[in-house]
């Protein structure tokens, strides 16, 4: 092999950033010895892909048959703790290791790293779409989303040739700039004082701060809404930074947490580095490098920020740890909160899970049910500065129904009026986007359904569209029934936030209202504008979906009206009650956060439901105890283990064959129950039919091992996709 180069090459085993379970051997040639964690580019078929060196090759293929690696990135190898995390994450979630590697290398397209990069930006904000070619249209569309990109990225993502970019630049449609690749982040100012902490806050903060630099420790920061949890963990952030460490903060909905960011800036004088889907590619790449070089001090992000290669991670915070937004349901399926705990243990650093309504899992882990205590619980029992928790009451809709075709019952209308008279703000909460969840024909009864999914088309009247919330399929609103042809026969059924807005306009013609949903407030910028307008008193009534329930601090908001408290309780979802309880506590917690006391009113058809009762009695711990008892009795998580195996295929017959194969191979062990196959609750999604099997096992069973050996040798047709969801949430 000597003739290949001056330095002796070795064989290395490489995990490629492609969704494959296997790893491959390559020959390192001139690059000689490469450490575990080294980022490289290797040939795969006729293209080059990025990968990570795992260790010495397996030598199962003779050396002369191996292909040599292409390049080695000019980057430090990924740290051992991070590598271990990636491997453990893959084996816990049963995700192909390559998919995990792909997330970790998401932004290292520049392998090896050039010191300067030429990027392009769009010059004309609103090009005249009618007058441009298709390929240029694609470039514009891409640039509007991405902000700025390099030429190879534009070529790849817009599917255009280099010459298109060249000509567009020449004609002044695109602008070319050179940027330095690394991000030069300003340092946080640690001399700025925070507010004077309350005794409870100070106690919690000092316990956490003492643990910084002393290995793994997990804390459940359990404090009612507005009790100053954020302020408390910011204190811990300050300590970690003072110790020269990096901090990762995960929020369930980062794109919208404007007020959170403002507080951070007020405290540290600089913004944190953000990591979520709204951040442009070029910015992300620089952030990735800054994180890897240890220059980025604080990263605040969505769940994908867990896969950043921190050089020196000293503290992780998962805010609103109960939030289901942390469960990623697509592609790689994982629960980011749980994986954050795993990451903290691999990095040997503390982690804080903060919530006013802890998840059952964290409650159990905090030793609240007599199981082994894994997390230390720190309690903040009062709101700061004299603010009190809102009074929660219910309206029994059976006794006091709204008018026909309306959704607000008389007592809620009265309460809204009294807030308007007092110059205070109200929030009407309804977790349904659009105008109406269902449109049907009044003559023949035809219901408008999505052609690709087993779901209804949701009417969005403001946008003039019908939309499927599962696959994004859209059509115009129909004025005629597509089946019987009758005109003016289509009727909207049920309310969405837009329809509620109509009712508010009808009831309170002089009130100023605003709809807060992902349709009306779609970007971080729009969110900021929205939040400011509410704080400035430009809005009397907010009509919002779950987006309104999270994190906002509106000082003058004193009434929360929950239009349908029962929504979300139906369905066979294991966590339906828990999730509804959490959401309603959160949304009620928006009321009365400062000097004026707040109230929350729940409209319900079932005031006897344990969830509603617990809310009315303010008895969270009893609610949790009941949930614990029910899960324990059913052997469900966190007392037993649960996993779903989902098969999908465009062809129903092929799916049936594959499902039969899966069922035949099902394991038969003591302590393992297998259910199905049955049609998945969404039996048709994005053009694919879906079947599901559920596995429930005793806690002592290694469910991953059971499933792994079950599906390993299964030969399903190529058009059939199989994926595993460990600890499924949505039962999609
Ligand atoms: P949580 O995260 O528990 O909902 P926050 O940390 O957002 O609570 O605190 C609620 C409000 O009280 C915020 O406006 C915050 O700035 C303020 N606050 C928190 N702690 C203190 C304190 N010790 N002194 C004064 N104001 C505080
Ligand atoms: Zn009809
Ligand atoms: Zn659809």
CSV table of N, CA and C in Angstrom, one decimal, residues 417-496:
chain,number,residue,atom,x,y,z
A,417,UNK,N,-67.0,41.6,29.1
A,417,UNK,CA,-67.5,43.0,29.1
A,417,UNK,C,-66.9,43.7,30.3
A,418,UNK,N,-66.9,43.0,31.5
A,418,UNK,CA,-66.4,43.7,32.7
A,418,UNK,C,-64.9,44.1,32.5
A,419,UNK,N,-64.1,43.2,31.8
A,419,UNK,CA,-62.7,43.6,31.6
A,419,UNK,C,-62.6,44.7,30.6
A,420,UNK,N,-63.4,44.8,29.6
A,420,UNK,CA,-63.4,45.9,28.7
A,420,UNK,C,-63.7,47.2,29.4
A,421,UNK,N,-64.7,47.1,30.3
A,421,UNK,CA,-65.1,48.3,31.0
A,421,UNK,C,-64.0,48.8,31.9
A,422,UNK,N,-63.2,47.8,32.5
A,422,UNK,CA,-62.1,48.2,33.4
A,422,UNK,C,-60.8,48.5,32.7
A,423,UNK,N,-60.8,48.4,31.3
A,423,UNK,CA,-59.6,48.7,30.6
A,423,UNK,C,-58.6,47.7,30.7
A,424,UNK,N,-59.0,46.4,31.0
A,424,UNK,CA,-58.0,45.3,31.1
A,424,UNK,C,-58.2,44.4,29.9
A,425,UNK,N,-57.1,43.6,29.8
A,425,UNK,CA,-57.1,42.7,28.6
A,425,UNK,C,-57.6,41.3,28.9
A,426,UNK,N,-58.1,40.6,27.9
A,426,UNK,CA,-58.6,39.3,28.0
A,426,UNK,C,-58.0,38.4,26.9
A,427,UNK,N,-57.9,37.1,27.2
A,427,UNK,CA,-57.4,36.1,26.2
A,427,UNK,C,-58.5,35.1,26.1
A,428,UNK,N,-59.0,34.9,24.8
A,428,UNK,CA,-59.9,33.7,24.6
A,428,UNK,C,-59.0,32.6,24.0
A,429,UNK,N,-59.1,31.5,24.6
A,429,UNK,CA,-58.2,30.4,24.2
A,429,UNK,C,-59.0,29.3,23.5
A,430,UNK,N,-58.6,29.0,22.3
A,430,UNK,CA,-59.2,27.9,21.5
A,430,UNK,C,-58.1,27.3,20.7
A,431,UNK,N,-57.8,26.0,21.0
A,431,UNK,CA,-56.6,25.5,20.3
A,431,UNK,C,-57.0,24.9,18.9
A,432,UNK,N,-57.5,25.8,18.1
A,432,UNK,CA,-57.9,25.4,16.7
A,432,UNK,C,-57.6,26.5,15.7
A,433,UNK,N,-56.7,26.2,14.8
A,433,UNK,CA,-56.4,27.2,13.8
A,433,UNK,C,-57.5,27.3,12.8
A,434,UNK,N,-57.5,28.5,12.1
A,434,UNK,CA,-58.5,28.6,11.0
A,434,UNK,C,-59.9,29.0,11.4
A,435,UNK,N,-60.8,28.9,10.5
A,435,UNK,CA,-62.2,29.3,10.7
A,435,UNK,C,-63.0,28.2,11.2
A,436,UNK,N,-63.0,27.1,10.6
A,436,UNK,CA,-63.8,25.9,11.0
A,436,UNK,C,-63.1,24.6,10.7
A,437,UNK,N,-63.1,23.7,11.6
A,437,UNK,CA,-62.4,22.4,11.4
A,437,UNK,C,-63.0,21.5,10.3
A,438,UNK,N,-64.3,21.8,10.0
A,438,UNK,CA,-65.0,20.9,9.1
A,438,UNK,C,-65.9,21.7,8.2
A,439,UNK,N,-65.9,21.4,6.9
A,439,UNK,CA,-66.9,22.0,6.0
A,439,UNK,C,-67.7,20.9,5.4
A,440,UNK,N,-69.0,21.0,5.4
A,440,UNK,CA,-69.8,19.9,4.8
A,440,UNK,C,-71.0,20.5,4.0
A,441,UNK,N,-71.5,19.7,3.1
A,441,UNK,CA,-72.5,20.2,2.2
A,441,UNK,C,-73.9,20.0,2.9
A,442,UNK,N,-74.6,21.1,3.0
A,442,UNK,CA,-75.9,21.0,3.7
A,442,UNK,C,-77.0,20.2,3.0
A,443,UNK,N,-76.7,19.9,1.7
A,443,UNK,CA,-77.7,19.2,0.9
A,443,UNK,C,-77.4,17.7,0.9
A,444,UNK,N,-76.2,17.3,0.5
A,444,UNK,CA,-75.9,15.9,0.4
A,444,UNK,C,-75.1,15.4,1.6
A,445,UNK,N,-74.6,16.2,2.4
A,445,UNK,CA,-73.8,15.8,3.6
A,445,UNK,C,-72.4,15.5,3.3
A,446,UNK,N,-71.9,15.7,2.1
A,446,UNK,CA,-70.5,15.5,1.8
A,446,UNK,C,-69.6,16.3,2.7
A,447,UNK,N,-68.5,15.7,3.2
A,447,UNK,CA,-67.6,16.4,4.1
A,447,UNK,C,-66.3,16.5,3.3
A,448,UNK,N,-65.7,17.7,3.3
A,448,UNK,CA,-64.5,18.0,2.6
A,448,UNK,C,-63.3,17.4,3.3
A,449,UNK,N,-62.7,16.4,2.7
A,449,UNK,CA,-61.6,15.7,3.3
A,449,UNK,C,-60.3,15.8,2.4
A,450,UNK,N,-59.2,15.6,3.0
A,450,UNK,CA,-57.9,15.7,2.3
A,450,UNK,C,-57.8,14.5,1.4
A,451,UNK,N,-57.3,14.7,0.1
A,451,UNK,CA,-57.1,13.6,-0.7
A,451,UNK,C,-55.9,12.7,-0.3
A,452,UNK,N,-55.0,13.3,0.5
A,452,UNK,CA,-53.8,12.5,0.8
A,452,UNK,C,-53.8,12.0,2.2
A,453,UNK,N,-54.8,12.4,3.0
A,453,UNK,CA,-54.8,12.0,4.4
A,453,UNK,C,-56.2,11.7,4.9
A,454,UNK,N,-56.2,11.0,6.0
A,454,UNK,CA,-57.5,10.6,6.6
A,454,UNK,C,-57.9,11.8,7.5
A,455,UNK,N,-58.1,12.9,7.0
A,455,UNK,CA,-58.5,14.1,7.8
A,455,UNK,C,-59.3,15.1,7.0
A,456,UNK,N,-59.9,16.0,7.8
A,456,UNK,CA,-60.7,17.0,7.1
A,456,UNK,C,-59.9,18.2,6.6
A,457,UNK,N,-60.5,18.9,5.7
A,457,UNK,CA,-59.8,20.1,5.2
A,457,UNK,C,-60.3,21.2,6.1
A,458,UNK,N,-59.4,22.0,6.7
A,458,UNK,CA,-59.7,23.0,7.6
A,458,UNK,C,-59.9,24.3,6.8
A,459,UNK,N,-61.1,25.0,7.1
A,459,UNK,CA,-61.4,26.2,6.4
A,459,UNK,C,-60.6,27.4,7.0
A,460,UNK,N,-59.8,28.1,6.2
A,460,UNK,CA,-59.1,29.3,6.6
A,460,UNK,C,-59.7,30.4,5.8
A,461,UNK,N,-60.6,31.1,6.4
A,461,UNK,CA,-61.3,32.1,5.7
A,461,UNK,C,-60.5,33.3,5.4
A,462,UNK,N,-59.6,33.7,6.3
A,462,UNK,CA,-58.8,34.9,6.1
A,462,UNK,C,-57.9,34.7,4.9
A,463,UNK,N,-57.4,33.5,4.7
A,463,UNK,CA,-56.5,33.2,3.6
A,463,UNK,C,-57.3,32.8,2.4
A,464,UNK,N,-58.6,32.6,2.6
A,464,UNK,CA,-59.4,32.1,1.5
A,464,UNK,C,-59.0,30.7,1.0
A,465,UNK,N,-58.6,29.9,1.9
A,465,UNK,CA,-58.1,28.6,1.5
A,465,UNK,C,-58.7,27.5,2.4
A,466,UNK,N,-58.7,26.3,1.8
A,466,UNK,CA,-59.0,25.1,2.6
A,466,UNK,C,-57.6,24.4,2.8
A,467,UNK,N,-57.3,24.0,4.0
A,467,UNK,CA,-56.0,23.4,4.2
A,467,UNK,C,-56.0,22.1,5.0
A,468,UNK,N,-55.2,21.2,4.6
A,468,UNK,CA,-55.0,20.0,5.5
A,468,UNK,C,-53.9,20.3,6.5
A,469,UNK,N,-54.2,20.1,7.7
A,469,UNK,CA,-53.1,20.4,8.7
A,469,UNK,C,-52.1,19.3,8.9
A,470,UNK,N,-52.3,18.2,8.2
A,470,UNK,CA,-51.3,17.1,8.3
A,470,UNK,C,-50.3,17.2,7.2
A,471,UNK,N,-50.8,17.4,5.9
A,471,UNK,CA,-49.8,17.3,4.8
A,471,UNK,C,-49.7,18.7,4.1
A,472,UNK,N,-50.5,19.7,4.5
A,472,UNK,CA,-50.3,21.0,3.9
A,472,UNK,C,-51.0,21.1,2.5
A,473,UNK,N,-51.8,20.1,2.1
A,473,UNK,CA,-52.6,20.2,0.9
A,473,UNK,C,-53.5,21.4,1.0
A,474,UNK,N,-53.6,22.2,-0.1
A,474,UNK,CA,-54.5,23.4,-0.1
A,474,UNK,C,-55.4,23.5,-1.3
A,475,UNK,N,-56.5,24.0,-1.1
A,475,UNK,CA,-57.4,24.4,-2.3
A,475,UNK,C,-58.0,25.7,-2.0
A,476,UNK,N,-58.7,26.2,-3.0
A,476,UNK,CA,-59.5,27.4,-2.8
A,476,UNK,C,-60.7,27.1,-2.0
A,477,UNK,N,-61.4,28.0,-1.4
A,477,UNK,CA,-62.7,27.8,-0.8
A,477,UNK,C,-63.7,27.4,-1.9
A,478,UNK,N,-64.6,26.5,-1.6
A,478,UNK,CA,-65.5,26.1,-2.6
A,478,UNK,C,-66.9,26.8,-2.5
A,479,UNK,N,-67.5,27.2,-3.6
A,479,UNK,CA,-68.8,27.8,-3.4
A,479,UNK,C,-69.9,26.8,-3.9
A,480,UNK,N,-69.4,25.7,-4.4
A,480,UNK,CA,-70.3,24.6,-4.9
A,480,UNK,C,-69.9,23.3,-4.3
A,481,UNK,N,-70.9,22.4,-4.0
A,481,UNK,CA,-70.5,21.1,-3.5
A,481,UNK,C,-69.8,20.3,-4.6
A,482,UNK,N,-68.7,19.7,-4.3
A,482,UNK,CA,-68.0,19.0,-5.4
A,482,UNK,C,-68.7,17.6,-5.7
A,483,UNK,N,-69.7,17.2,-4.9
A,483,UNK,CA,-70.4,16.0,-5.1
A,483,UNK,C,-71.7,16.2,-5.8
A,484,UNK,N,-72.6,16.9,-5.1
A,484,UNK,CA,-74.0,17.1,-5.7
A,484,UNK,C,-74.1,18.4,-6.5
A,485,UNK,N,-73.1,19.2,-6.5
A,485,UNK,CA,-73.0,20.3,-7.4
A,485,UNK,C,-73.9,21.5,-7.0
A,486,UNK,N,-74.6,21.4,-5.8
A,486,UNK,CA,-75.4,22.4,-5.3
A,486,UNK,C,-74.6,23.7,-5.0
A,487,UNK,N,-75.1,24.9,-5.4
A,487,UNK,CA,-74.3,26.0,-5.0
A,487,UNK,C,-74.7,26.6,-3.6
A,488,UNK,N,-73.8,27.3,-3.0
A,488,UNK,CA,-74.1,27.9,-1.7
A,488,UNK,C,-74.5,26.9,-0.6
A,489,UNK,N,-74.1,25.6,-0.8
A,489,UNK,CA,-74.6,24.6,0.2
A,489,UNK,C,-73.5,24.2,1.2
A,490,UNK,N,-72.3,24.8,1.0
A,490,UNK,CA,-71.2,24.3,1.9
A,490,UNK,C,-71.3,25.1,3.3
A,491,UNK,N,-71.3,24.3,4.3
A,491,UNK,CA,-71.4,24.9,5.7
A,491,UNK,C,-70.2,24.7,6.5
A,492,UNK,N,-69.8,25.7,7.2
A,492,UNK,CA,-68.7,25.5,8.2
A,492,UNK,C,-69.2,24.9,9.5
A,493,UNK,N,-68.5,23.9,10.0
A,493,UNK,CA,-69.0,23.3,11.2
A,493,UNK,C,-67.9,23.5,12.3
A,494,UNK,N,-68.3,23.9,13.5
A,494,UNK,CA,-67.4,24.1,14.6
A,494,UNK,C,-66.6,25.3,14.5
A,495,UNK,N,-66.0,25.7,15.6
A,495,UNK,CA,-65.3,27.0,15.6
A,495,UNK,C,-63.7,26.8,15.5
A,496,UNK,N,-63.1,27.7,14.8
A,496,UNK,CA,-61.7,27.9,14.9
A,496,UNK,C,-61.5,29.3,15.4
